[in-house]
Short mmCIF file of C-alpha atoms (C1' of nucleotides) in Angstrom, two decimals:
data_model
loop_
_atom_site.label_atom_id
_atom_site.label_comp_id
_atom_site.label_asym_id
_atom_site.label_seq_id
_atom_site.Cartn_x
_atom_site.Cartn_y
_atom_site.Cartn_z
CA MET A 354 25.24 -12.94 -2.81
CA PRO A 355 27.47 -16.13 -2.03
CA GLU A 356 29.38 -17.79 -4.54
CA PRO A 357 27.98 -20.62 -6.65
CA GLU A 358 31.46 -22.16 -7.03
CA GLU A 359 30.80 -23.34 -3.35
CA TRP A 360 28.38 -25.84 -4.12
CA THR A 361 25.84 -27.15 -6.85
CA ILE A 362 23.24 -24.60 -7.39
CA PRO A 363 19.94 -26.30 -7.32
CA GLU A 364 17.84 -25.28 -10.13
CA VAL A 365 13.98 -25.07 -9.76
CA ALA A 366 11.37 -24.57 -12.65
CA LEU A 367 10.22 -20.98 -12.70
CA ALA A 368 6.68 -20.39 -13.76
CA VAL A 369 4.79 -17.28 -14.25
CA ASP A 370 1.10 -17.44 -13.43
CA LEU A 371 -1.82 -14.44 -14.04
CA ALA A 372 -4.51 -12.85 -12.14
CA VAL A 373 -6.77 -11.27 -14.61
CA LEU A 374 -9.80 -9.46 -12.87
CA THR A 375 -12.33 -7.99 -14.61
CA ILE A 376 -15.95 -6.85 -13.84
CA HIS A 377 -18.87 -8.62 -15.47
CA ASP A 378 -22.31 -9.22 -14.47
CA GLY A 379 -22.19 -6.92 -11.88
CA SER A 380 -19.73 -9.01 -10.06
CA LEU A 381 -15.54 -8.95 -9.66
CA GLN A 382 -14.52 -11.72 -11.71
CA ILE A 383 -11.15 -13.60 -12.55
CA MET A 384 -10.10 -15.49 -15.58
CA LEU A 385 -9.54 -19.18 -15.08
CA ILE A 386 -8.52 -21.91 -17.08
CA ARG A 387 -9.58 -25.66 -17.06
CA ARG A 388 -6.68 -27.72 -16.84
CA GLY A 389 -6.44 -30.34 -19.51
CA ILE A 390 -3.94 -32.84 -17.98
CA PRO A 391 -2.53 -34.16 -14.47
CA PRO A 392 -1.92 -32.81 -11.80
CA TYR A 393 -5.26 -31.42 -11.18
CA GLU A 394 -6.81 -32.59 -14.36
CA GLY A 395 -10.37 -30.92 -15.35
CA MET A 396 -9.63 -28.31 -12.18
CA LEU A 397 -9.64 -24.42 -12.47
CA ALA A 398 -6.37 -22.69 -12.53
CA LEU A 399 -4.89 -19.49 -13.15
CA PRO A 400 -3.53 -18.90 -16.42
CA GLY A 401 0.45 -19.06 -16.60
CA GLY A 402 3.35 -21.39 -17.77
CA PHE A 403 6.82 -22.04 -17.55
CA LEU A 404 9.47 -19.70 -18.61
CA ALA A 405 9.70 -20.27 -22.12
CA SER A 406 13.77 -20.11 -22.30
CA THR A 407 16.55 -19.03 -19.97
CA SER A 408 16.69 -15.64 -21.31
CA GLU A 409 13.04 -14.74 -21.36
CA ASP A 410 12.25 -11.67 -19.13
CA LEU A 411 9.69 -12.44 -16.55
CA ASP A 412 7.61 -9.48 -17.31
CA ARG A 413 7.65 -10.59 -21.10
CA ALA A 414 6.85 -14.44 -19.90
CA ALA A 415 3.74 -12.73 -18.22
CA THR A 416 2.16 -11.00 -21.21
CA ARG A 417 3.23 -14.05 -23.30
CA GLU A 418 1.38 -16.23 -21.30
CA LEU A 419 -1.55 -13.91 -21.25
CA SER A 420 -1.83 -13.78 -24.73
CA GLU A 421 -1.34 -17.42 -25.18
CA GLU A 422 -4.08 -18.63 -23.18
CA THR A 423 -6.49 -16.19 -22.99
CA GLY A 424 -6.12 -14.15 -26.18
CA LEU A 425 -6.00 -11.00 -24.54
CA ASP A 426 -4.10 -8.31 -25.49
CA ALA A 427 -1.43 -7.79 -22.80
CA ASN A 428 -0.15 -4.54 -24.16
CA ALA A 429 -3.44 -2.84 -23.67
CA LEU A 430 -3.67 -4.29 -19.98
CA HIS A 431 -1.84 -2.96 -16.66
CA LEU A 432 0.07 -5.92 -15.47
CA GLU A 433 1.88 -5.66 -12.25
CA GLN A 434 4.02 -7.88 -10.17
CA LEU A 435 1.90 -9.51 -7.53
CA ARG A 436 4.18 -11.72 -5.15
CA THR A 437 6.16 -15.16 -5.57
CA TYR A 438 5.05 -18.51 -4.22
CA GLY A 439 7.57 -20.81 -3.48
CA ALA A 440 6.61 -23.36 -0.91
CA PRO A 441 7.86 -26.94 -1.47
CA GLY A 442 5.28 -29.42 -2.46
CA ARG A 443 3.06 -26.37 -3.74
CA ASP A 444 3.19 -28.54 -7.19
CA PRO A 445 3.31 -32.26 -6.89
CA ARG A 446 5.69 -33.00 -9.90
CA GLN A 447 8.66 -30.96 -9.04
CA ARG A 448 9.87 -27.90 -7.11
CA VAL A 449 7.96 -24.88 -8.77
CA ILE A 450 8.21 -21.30 -8.02
CA THR A 451 5.86 -18.99 -9.16
CA VAL A 452 5.99 -15.20 -9.77
CA CYS A 453 2.81 -14.12 -10.11
CA TYR A 454 0.96 -10.76 -11.81
CA VAL A 455 -2.10 -9.14 -11.61
CA ALA A 456 -4.10 -7.40 -14.44
CA PHE A 457 -6.85 -5.13 -14.46
CA SER A 458 -9.06 -5.52 -17.25
CA PRO A 459 -12.00 -3.56 -18.56
CA GLN A 460 -15.15 -5.59 -19.53
CA LEU A 461 -14.04 -7.88 -22.01
CA PRO A 462 -15.61 -7.67 -25.66
CA ALA A 463 -16.62 -11.58 -24.79
CA PRO A 464 -14.57 -13.35 -27.10
CA ILE A 465 -13.25 -15.20 -23.99
CA ALA A 466 -14.95 -18.31 -23.00
CA GLY A 467 -14.47 -20.97 -25.78
CA GLY A 468 -13.38 -18.45 -27.95
CA ASP A 469 -10.13 -18.80 -29.72
CA ALA A 470 -8.49 -19.19 -26.45
CA ARG A 471 -8.29 -22.94 -25.17
CA ASP A 472 -11.02 -22.77 -22.60
CA ALA A 473 -10.90 -19.83 -20.78
CA VAL A 474 -13.90 -18.86 -18.21
CA LEU A 475 -14.58 -15.90 -16.08
CA MET A 476 -15.86 -16.82 -12.71
CA PRO A 477 -17.01 -14.11 -9.72
CA VAL A 478 -14.22 -13.90 -7.01
CA GLU A 479 -16.74 -14.47 -4.67
CA LYS A 480 -17.67 -17.78 -5.97
CA VAL A 481 -14.06 -18.79 -6.06
CA LEU A 482 -13.20 -17.88 -2.44
CA ARG A 483 -15.99 -19.90 -1.05
CA PRO A 484 -14.61 -22.53 1.19
CA ARG A 485 -16.03 -25.40 -1.04
CA THR A 486 -14.75 -24.21 -4.27
CA GLN A 487 -11.74 -26.51 -5.26
CA ILE A 488 -8.89 -24.62 -7.58
CA ALA A 489 -5.82 -26.08 -8.75
CA PHE A 490 -2.20 -25.84 -6.89
CA ASP A 491 -2.25 -22.99 -4.25
CA HIS A 492 -4.16 -20.69 -6.55
CA LYS A 493 -6.96 -19.80 -4.67
CA LYS A 494 -4.48 -17.98 -2.06
CA ILE A 495 -3.23 -16.37 -4.92
CA ILE A 496 -6.79 -15.15 -6.22
CA ALA A 497 -7.45 -13.74 -2.58
CA ASP A 498 -4.20 -11.94 -2.69
CA ALA A 499 -4.85 -10.26 -6.14
CA VAL A 500 -8.27 -9.41 -5.07
CA GLU A 501 -7.10 -7.85 -1.86
CA ARG A 502 -4.44 -5.93 -4.03
CA ALA A 503 -7.35 -4.61 -6.25
CA ARG A 504 -8.98 -3.50 -3.15
CA ALA A 505 -6.26 -1.70 -1.69
CA LYS A 506 -5.21 0.20 -4.83
CA LEU A 507 -8.60 1.27 -5.51
CA GLU A 508 -8.18 3.50 -2.26
CA TYR A 509 -5.36 5.52 -3.24
CA THR A 510 -4.63 5.22 -7.04
CA THR A 511 -6.83 5.58 -10.21
CA LEU A 512 -6.86 2.16 -10.82
CA ALA A 513 -10.46 2.00 -10.74
CA ALA A 514 -10.64 3.69 -14.28
CA ALA A 515 -8.70 0.64 -15.71
CA PHE A 516 -11.89 -1.38 -14.97
CA CYS A 517 -13.57 0.84 -17.26
CA ALA A 518 -14.32 1.19 -21.02
CA PRO A 519 -12.05 4.28 -22.51
CA GLU A 520 -15.15 6.64 -22.22
CA PHE A 521 -17.32 6.08 -19.26
CA THR A 522 -19.73 7.80 -16.85
CA MET A 523 -19.35 8.59 -13.21
CA THR A 524 -21.90 5.87 -12.23
CA ASP A 525 -19.69 3.38 -14.07
CA LEU A 526 -16.68 4.14 -12.16
CA ARG A 527 -18.78 4.47 -8.80
CA GLU A 528 -20.01 0.90 -9.82
CA VAL A 529 -16.23 -0.80 -10.20
CA TYR A 530 -15.92 0.45 -6.79
CA GLU A 531 -19.01 -0.57 -5.11
CA ILE A 532 -18.56 -4.02 -6.74
CA VAL A 533 -14.78 -4.29 -5.70
CA TRP A 534 -15.46 -3.36 -2.35
CA GLY A 535 -18.74 -4.82 -2.02
CA GLU A 536 -19.92 -1.42 -0.44
CA GLN A 537 -22.55 1.17 -1.23
CA LEU A 538 -21.00 4.75 -1.83
CA ASP A 539 -23.33 7.85 -1.98
CA PRO A 540 -23.44 8.76 -5.31
CA ARG A 541 -23.26 12.60 -4.68
CA ASN A 542 -20.45 12.68 -2.68
CA PHE A 543 -18.49 10.53 -4.87
CA HIS A 544 -19.36 12.43 -7.71
CA ARG A 545 -17.86 15.62 -5.89
CA LYS A 546 -14.83 13.77 -4.66
CA ILE A 547 -13.80 12.30 -7.83
CA THR A 548 -14.07 15.65 -9.75
CA GLY A 549 -11.99 17.22 -7.26
CA VAL A 550 -9.25 15.05 -7.70
CA GLU A 551 -6.92 16.93 -10.54
CA GLY A 552 -6.45 14.76 -13.50
CA PHE A 553 -8.30 11.99 -12.63
CA LEU A 554 -11.11 12.40 -15.55
CA ILE A 555 -11.24 14.26 -18.30
CA PRO A 556 -15.02 15.21 -19.55
CA THR A 557 -15.36 14.44 -23.23
CA GLY A 558 -18.52 17.09 -23.45
CA GLU A 559 -20.80 14.10 -24.45
CA ARG A 560 -23.41 12.57 -22.57
CA VAL A 561 -25.37 9.22 -22.63
CA SER A 562 -28.80 8.23 -21.83
CA ARG A 563 -28.87 4.86 -20.79
CA GLN A 564 -31.80 4.50 -18.73
CA PRO A 565 -34.56 6.93 -17.72
CA GLY A 566 -33.28 9.83 -16.16
CA ARG A 567 -30.93 12.73 -16.73
CA PRO A 568 -28.15 11.74 -19.06
CA ALA A 569 -24.72 11.39 -17.74
CA ALA A 570 -21.51 13.10 -18.57
CA LEU A 571 -18.80 11.09 -20.49
CA TYR A 572 -15.25 11.08 -19.26
CA ARG A 573 -11.66 9.59 -20.24
CA ARG A 574 -8.91 8.41 -18.11
CA GLY A 575 -6.65 11.52 -17.16
CA PRO A 576 -3.02 11.65 -16.58
CA ALA A 577 -3.29 11.31 -12.71
CA THR A 578 -2.26 7.67 -11.15
CA VAL A 579 -2.42 8.75 -7.17
CA LEU A 580 -5.78 9.74 -5.52
CA HIS A 581 -5.18 12.67 -3.23
CA PRO A 582 -6.64 12.53 -0.85
CA ALA A 583 -7.52 8.96 -0.85
CA MET A 584 -10.97 7.51 -1.25
CA LEU A 585 -11.52 5.25 1.81
CA ARG A 586 -12.91 2.53 2.71
CA GLY A 587 -15.85 2.01 5.73
CA ARG A 588 -13.71 0.61 8.53
CA SER A 589 -14.43 -3.39 8.85
CA MET B 1283 -0.41 -23.75 -16.08
CA PRO B 1284 0.72 -25.41 -19.37
CA GLU B 1285 2.16 -28.71 -19.50
CA PRO B 1286 5.67 -29.58 -18.62
CA GLU B 1287 5.56 -32.39 -20.89
CA GLU B 1288 5.58 -30.01 -24.02
CA TRP B 1289 9.21 -28.63 -24.04
CA THR B 1290 11.88 -28.94 -21.89
CA ILE B 1291 11.59 -26.41 -18.90
CA PRO B 1292 14.20 -24.05 -18.76
CA GLU B 1293 15.77 -24.36 -15.35
CA VAL B 1294 17.16 -21.42 -13.86
CA ALA B 1295 18.91 -20.30 -10.51
CA LEU B 1296 17.20 -19.07 -7.75
CA ALA B 1297 18.41 -16.69 -5.25
CA VAL B 1298 17.24 -14.93 -2.07
CA ASP B 1299 18.27 -11.37 -1.24
CA LEU B 1300 17.61 -9.53 1.95
CA ALA B 1301 17.56 -5.67 2.63
CA VAL B 1302 17.75 -5.02 6.21
CA LEU B 1303 17.27 -1.43 6.98
CA THR B 1304 18.01 0.02 10.41
CA ILE B 1305 18.43 3.43 12.20
CA HIS B 1306 21.95 4.37 13.22
CA ASP B 1307 23.78 7.64 13.59
CA GLY B 1308 20.45 9.40 12.94
CA SER B 1309 19.94 7.96 9.63
CA LEU B 1310 18.32 5.11 7.91
CA GLN B 1311 20.80 2.52 7.03
CA ILE B 1312 21.29 -0.48 4.93
CA MET B 1313 22.97 -3.60 5.77
CA LEU B 1314 25.36 -4.29 2.85
CA ILE B 1315 28.18 -6.92 2.63
CA ARG B 1316 31.50 -6.46 0.60
CA ARG B 1317 31.89 -9.36 -2.12
CA GLY B 1318 34.80 -11.32 -2.04
CA ILE B 1319 35.03 -12.90 -5.44
CA PRO B 1320 34.01 -12.03 -8.94
CA PRO B 1321 31.75 -10.87 -10.47
CA TYR B 1322 31.73 -7.50 -8.53
CA GLU B 1323 34.54 -8.50 -6.62
CA GLY B 1324 35.29 -5.79 -3.76
CA MET B 1325 31.48 -4.25 -4.44
CA LEU B 1326 29.01 -3.50 -1.86
CA ALA B 1327 25.93 -5.94 -2.34
CA LEU B 1328 22.87 -6.98 -0.44
CA PRO B 1329 23.61 -10.08 1.58
CA GLY B 1330 21.64 -12.97 0.23
CA GLY B 1331 22.30 -16.61 -1.79
CA PHE B 1332 21.16 -19.36 -3.42
CA LEU B 1333 18.49 -21.68 -2.41
CA ALA B 1334 20.38 -24.36 -0.35
CA SER B 1335 18.20 -27.47 -1.85
CA THR B 1336 15.64 -27.98 -4.17
CA SER B 1337 13.22 -28.18 -1.17
CA GLU B 1338 14.17 -25.22 0.81
CA ASP B 1339 11.13 -23.02 1.42
CA LEU B 1340 11.80 -19.50 0.53
CA ASP B 1341 10.93 -17.64 3.50
CA ARG B 1342 13.24 -20.17 5.52
CA ALA B 1343 16.11 -19.39 2.89
CA ALA B 1344 15.79 -15.72 3.55
CA THR B 1345 16.11 -16.25 7.26
CA ARG B 1346 18.92 -18.65 7.09
CA GLU B 1347 21.08 -16.34 4.41
CA LEU B 1348 20.42 -13.63 6.84
CA SER B 1349 21.84 -15.39 10.09
CA GLU B 1350 24.68 -17.11 7.87
CA GLU B 1351 25.75 -13.59 6.43
CA THR B 1352 24.79 -10.96 9.07
CA GLY B 1353 24.69 -12.90 12.17
CA LEU B 1354 21.23 -11.47 13.04
CA ASP B 1355 18.47 -13.47 14.72
CA ALA B 1356 16.01 -13.47 11.88
CA ASN B 1357 13.31 -14.82 14.33
CA ALA B 1358 13.46 -11.62 16.17
CA LEU B 1359 12.97 -9.90 12.74
CA HIS B 1360 10.03 -9.01 11.00
CA LEU B 1361 10.87 -10.34 7.25
CA GLU B 1362 8.70 -9.77 4.38
CA GLN B 1363 8.75 -10.33 0.80
CA LEU B 1364 9.49 -7.38 -1.47
CA ARG B 1365 9.42 -8.31 -4.76
CA THR B 1366 11.16 -10.47 -7.47
CA TYR B 1367 14.03 -9.36 -9.72
CA GLY B 1368 14.73 -11.45 -12.72
CA ALA B 1369 15.71 -9.33 -15.64
CA PRO B 1370 18.17 -11.41 -18.24
CA GLY B 1371 21.69 -10.51 -17.56
CA ARG B 1372 21.47 -9.02 -14.09
CA ASP B 1373 23.84 -11.55 -13.11
CA PRO B 1374 26.76 -11.94 -15.93
CA ARG B 1375 27.58 -15.34 -14.85
CA GLN B 1376 23.97 -17.16 -15.77
CA ARG B 1377 20.34 -16.37 -15.53
CA VAL B 1378 19.50 -15.45 -11.84
CA ILE B 1379 16.37 -14.94 -10.63
CA THR B 1380 16.17 -13.22 -6.95
CA VAL B 1381 13.28 -13.26 -4.62
CA CYS B 1382 13.71 -10.33 -2.27
CA TYR B 1383 13.05 -9.68 1.21
CA VAL B 1384 12.79 -6.50 3.62
CA ALA B 1385 13.63 -6.57 7.39
CA PHE B 1386 13.36 -3.87 9.82
CA SER B 1387 15.56 -3.93 12.72
CA PRO B 1388 15.98 -1.92 15.72
CA GLN B 1389 19.17 -0.27 16.44
CA LEU B 1390 21.93 -3.25 16.32
CA PRO B 1391 23.87 -4.24 19.14
CA ALA B 1392 26.71 -3.14 17.10
CA PRO B 1393 28.56 -6.70 16.53
CA ILE B 1394 27.76 -5.97 13.24
CA ALA B 1395 30.98 -4.63 10.99
CA GLY B 1396 33.84 -6.69 11.10
CA GLY B 1397 31.98 -9.18 13.84
CA ASP B 1398 31.58 -12.70 13.41
CA ALA B 1399 29.70 -12.09 10.17
CA ARG B 1400 32.06 -11.78 7.27
CA ASP B 1401 32.32 -8.42 6.37
CA ALA B 1402 28.90 -6.77 7.02
CA VAL B 1403 28.41 -3.06 7.29
CA LEU B 1404 25.98 -0.49 7.48
CA MET B 1405 25.42 2.29 4.99
CA PRO B 1406 23.23 5.39 4.84
CA VAL B 1407 20.84 4.84 2.17
CA GLU B 1408 21.00 8.38 1.19
CA LYS B 1409 24.48 7.72 0.56
CA VAL B 1410 23.79 4.26 -1.45
CA LEU B 1411 21.18 5.90 -3.62
CA ARG B 1412 23.59 8.53 -4.82
CA PRO B 1413 24.23 8.58 -8.31
CA ARG B 1414 27.79 7.99 -8.40
CA THR B 1415 27.74 5.40 -5.48
CA GLN B 1416 28.45 1.67 -7.06
CA ILE B 1417 26.46 -1.20 -5.77
CA ALA B 1418 26.90 -4.53 -7.30
CA PHE B 1419 23.93 -6.20 -9.76
CA ASP B 1420 20.69 -4.27 -9.65
CA HIS B 1421 20.85 -4.36 -5.97
CA LYS B 1422 20.36 -0.24 -5.44
CA LYS B 1423 17.27 -0.69 -7.66
CA ILE B 1424 16.26 -3.11 -4.75
CA ILE B 1425 17.30 -1.05 -2.10
CA ALA B 1426 15.37 1.94 -3.59
CA ASP B 1427 12.36 -0.19 -3.81
CA ALA B 1428 12.88 -1.53 0.08
CA VAL B 1429 13.37 1.98 1.06
CA GLU B 1430 10.00 3.13 -0.69
CA ARG B 1431 8.29 0.18 0.96
CA ALA B 1432 9.22 1.12 4.45
CA ARG B 1433 8.45 4.73 3.67
CA ALA B 1434 4.79 3.91 2.69
CA LYS B 1435 4.18 1.21 5.52
CA LEU B 1436 5.03 3.96 8.12
CA GLU B 1437 1.79 5.68 7.26
CA TYR B 1438 -0.75 3.09 7.49
CA THR B 1439 0.91 0.31 10.02
CA THR B 1440 2.49 0.36 13.33
CA LEU B 1441 5.89 -0.66 11.60
CA ALA B 1442 7.78 2.05 13.04
CA ALA B 1443 8.01 0.70 16.27
CA ALA B 1444 9.84 -2.37 15.00
CA PHE B 1445 12.86 0.08 14.54
CA CYS B 1446 12.85 0.90 18.31
CA ALA B 1447 14.19 -0.88 21.12
CA PRO B 1448 11.78 -3.31 22.99
CA GLU B 1449 11.41 0.05 25.30
CA PHE B 1450 11.38 3.31 24.03
CA THR B 1451 10.06 6.71 24.25
CA MET B 1452 7.70 8.90 22.10
CA THR B 1453 10.54 10.85 20.77
CA ASP B 1454 12.05 7.80 19.67
CA LEU B 1455 9.35 6.44 17.78
CA ARG B 1456 8.78 10.22 16.34
CA GLU B 1457 12.44 10.23 15.13
CA VAL B 1458 11.89 7.16 13.10
CA TYR B 1459 9.53 8.93 11.21
CA GLU B 1460 11.28 11.71 10.65
CA ILE B 1461 14.43 10.06 9.70
CA VAL B 1462 12.84 7.41 7.39
CA TRP B 1463 10.72 10.22 5.82
CA GLY B 1464 13.04 13.14 5.93
CA GLU B 1465 10.74 15.32 7.31
CA GLN B 1466 9.84 17.43 10.76
CA LEU B 1467 6.81 16.38 12.56
CA ASP B 1468 5.43 18.21 15.13
CA PRO B 1469 6.07 16.62 18.48
CA ARG B 1470 2.86 17.61 20.06
CA ASN B 1471 0.40 16.63 17.59
CA PHE B 1472 2.52 13.32 16.88
CA HIS B 1473 2.07 12.55 20.66
CA ARG B 1474 -1.63 13.08 20.58
CA LYS B 1475 -2.30 11.09 17.40
CA ILE B 1476 0.14 8.21 18.26
CA THR B 1477 -1.40 7.64 21.95
CA GLY B 1478 -5.05 8.03 20.39
CA VAL B 1479 -4.51 4.74 18.15
CA GLU B 1480 -5.69 2.12 20.41
CA GLY B 1481 -3.27 -1.09 20.84
CA PHE B 1482 -0.33 0.85 19.22
CA LEU B 1483 1.69 1.62 22.64
CA ILE B 1484 1.48 0.17 25.77
CA PRO B 1485 2.89 2.44 28.86
CA THR B 1486 5.26 0.57 30.75
CA GLY B 1487 4.93 3.14 33.69
CA GLU B 1488 8.65 4.08 34.01
CA ARG B 1489 10.03 7.37 32.82
CA VAL B 1490 13.80 8.09 31.62
CA SER B 1491 15.75 11.13 31.65
CA ARG B 1492 18.30 11.36 28.96
CA GLN B 1493 18.40 15.04 28.30
CA PRO B 1494 17.76 18.05 30.61
CA GLY B 1495 14.19 18.41 30.31
CA ARG B 1496 11.10 16.44 31.50
CA PRO B 1497 11.85 12.73 31.61
CA ALA B 1498 9.91 10.88 28.93
CA ALA B 1499 7.47 7.95 29.57
CA LEU B 1500 8.51 4.57 28.20
CA TYR B 1501 6.43 2.39 25.79
CA ARG B 1502 6.62 -0.89 24.88
CA ARG B 1503 4.86 -2.04 21.28
CA GLY B 1504 1.23 -3.06 21.62
CA PRO B 1505 -0.84 -5.48 19.52
CA ALA B 1506 -2.28 -3.22 16.93
CA THR B 1507 -0.32 -3.66 13.44
CA VAL B 1508 -2.61 -1.11 11.22
CA LEU B 1509 -2.69 2.80 11.89
CA HIS B 1510 -6.46 4.13 11.92
CA PRO B 1511 -6.74 6.86 11.15
CA ALA B 1512 -3.11 6.82 9.22
CA MET B 1513 -0.14 8.83 9.59
CA LEU B 1514 0.18 10.86 6.45
CA ARG B 1515 3.26 12.29 5.19
CA GLY B 1516 3.36 15.80 3.49
CA ARG B 1517 2.41 15.75 0.10
CA SER B 1518 5.35 15.80 -1.96
"C1'" DG C 1204 16.41 30.73 38.29
"C1'" DC C 1205 16.46 29.20 33.29
"C1'" DA C 1206 17.03 26.24 29.59
"C1'" DA C 1207 15.17 22.38 27.59
"C1'" DA C 1208 12.15 18.71 26.85
"C1'" DA C 1209 7.44 16.41 27.86
"C1'" DG C 1210 2.77 16.72 27.57
"C1'" DT C 1211 -2.05 19.19 27.43
"C1'" DG C 1212 -5.54 22.79 25.46
"C1'" DT C 1213 -7.43 25.50 22.11
"C1'" DT C 1214 -8.71 27.21 17.51
"C1'" DG C 1215 -8.98 27.46 12.79
"C1'" DT C 1216 -9.55 24.69 8.21
"C1'" DT C 1217 -10.11 20.68 5.61
"C1'" DG C 1218 -12.25 16.73 4.31
"C1'" DA C 1219 -15.98 13.26 5.28
"C1'" DT C 1220 -20.98 12.13 5.80
"C1'" DA C 1221 -25.50 12.71 5.44
"C1'" DC C 1222 -29.42 14.43 2.80
"C1'" DA C 1223 -32.34 18.20 1.08
"C1'" DC C 1224 -32.83 19.96 -3.29
"C1'" DC C 1225 -32.73 20.99 -8.26
"C1'" DC C 1226 -32.09 19.22 -13.49
"C1'" DA C 1227 -33.01 16.77 -17.44
"C1'" DT C 1228 -34.37 12.72 -19.41
"C1'" DG C 1229 -37.71 8.19 -20.79
"C1'" DT C 1230 -42.09 6.64 -20.67
"C1'" DA D 42 -47.25 14.06 -15.16
"C1'" DC D 43 -44.20 11.28 -12.95
"C1'" DA D 44 -40.60 8.15 -12.04
"C1'" DT D 45 -35.41 7.94 -12.33
"C1'" DG D 46 -30.87 8.78 -12.27
"C1'" DG D 47 -27.49 13.06 -12.74
"C1'" DG D 48 -25.66 16.49 -10.12
"C1'" DT D 49 -25.17 20.87 -6.62
"C1'" DG D 50 -25.75 22.93 -2.11
"C1'" DT D 51 -25.27 22.82 2.75
"C1'" DA D 52 -25.02 21.51 7.54
"C1'" DT D 53 -22.63 18.47 10.95
"C1'" DC D 54 -18.79 16.22 12.51
"C1'" DA D 55 -14.09 13.94 12.59
"C1'" DA D 56 -9.18 14.72 12.02
"C1'" DC D 57 -5.31 17.64 11.58
"C1'" DA D 58 -2.30 21.76 11.72
"C1'" DA D 59 -0.70 25.45 14.14
"C1'" DC D 60 0.77 27.07 18.34
"C1'" DA D 61 0.01 28.87 23.61
"C1'" DC D 62 0.84 27.34 27.47
"C1'" DT D 63 1.60 24.01 31.84
"C1'" DT D 64 4.72 20.36 33.33
"C1'" DT D 65 8.95 18.46 34.97
"C1'" DT D 66 13.68 17.56 34.78
"C1'" DG D 67 19.14 19.04 34.64
"C1'" DC D 68 22.33 22.72 35.24
#
DNA sequence: GCAAAAGTGTTGTTGATACACCCATGT
DNA sequence: ACATGGGTGTATCAACAACACTTTTGC
């Protein structure tokens, strides 16, 4: 590191943005808020905001913004740093560097849109990423990166279970993969593969009947975090 | 994003640090500089520095710092963002957030230590990461993350070739894997596997005899960037 | 000739895919 | 009874690990 004494250190505004992904209505959705003031007034953007004070930790700022803007309990969610975006001009007001985080949330109890939070909405990422959809700042690119992160992590980690309720069936879990990857998986091979990964799932012993057909076993998340061998996507 | 009008946005100093990894003397080494002033005067640290101006792009600041502090031509190197580190107190002077980059360099032509650059040295990461070794700021943690990134990327990308000279043998490439992973690979299976990945290597038609034994074919980097199927490390 | 490194062939094993088939429930 | 989804068994195929073996050089 060079010496700050040598010149004036330009100070920049530092923000934290959040890409909260969840599964809703059979599709991968992202939490967005509608902006109330310029720039990009009325447009959809990622929840986020500036550092509250010079001494606030980055991770802490992320969890704070998440609960402030969406009312979600960030402690219950897995939050991880995605990437930092800092192109000059990405915010028309001034130079803003934003450290982005991704979170993976189970189906939300629905207090989201129009709830206690300002104006948070869920939108399918497939719709967000369409060329014609307009999103504030460079947030569309950030969302694309977040989705790609989620897709990649399903391959070699047990992240998929983070999208499920505390107790879930094998089909619930398989649908996470199918929805996030946009690809059908063979239920039988999936079942065998997942049960073969030590520590991924813990059977509760309970069963549920949600459709006609044999009732499915219920599972809880196990301690494993990595998938070995990995679940591979079809080559594309 | 919230509204800057609501409160005073605390401004923080933004730095860029670089973890330049290379292979030297049969081990994975990292480029460090010796600090000339407090804090951590005389200690080893990653090259890096503050943003030169409010309008400087992050990636551009990274390449600038790299050539300023080490004399390396950043355009020839593959630079990628690693992660942002911003714990309060990580710099005793003031709040500093640093966006870190990793670079993977072929064996350097040796103009490094004591050359035109200030005081850049190469040090084996194995030595850097030993508990007793002291490194300025939180840079030891950053180096550990950079090394883990390199190890992981060898599995599913053609990154290993970035550590090799423009023309190299299969053994050169295999040694990159062995050194970075700290693991022996079967030369015969390695050869077959790599030649089976379309677009990884382009044979030049030339051969070299560097030891007694049959001369080895020379290759150049091909256009492929991903490895399919992946090279897997032994489970550990 | 002999040691040493480059490269090919072969074999057993493991994991993935595809799908036949049985199981347990709602209607 | 029958449709529907849950779950097991099994054959086929691709990739990998281990290693015998051939090729081509320096000495």
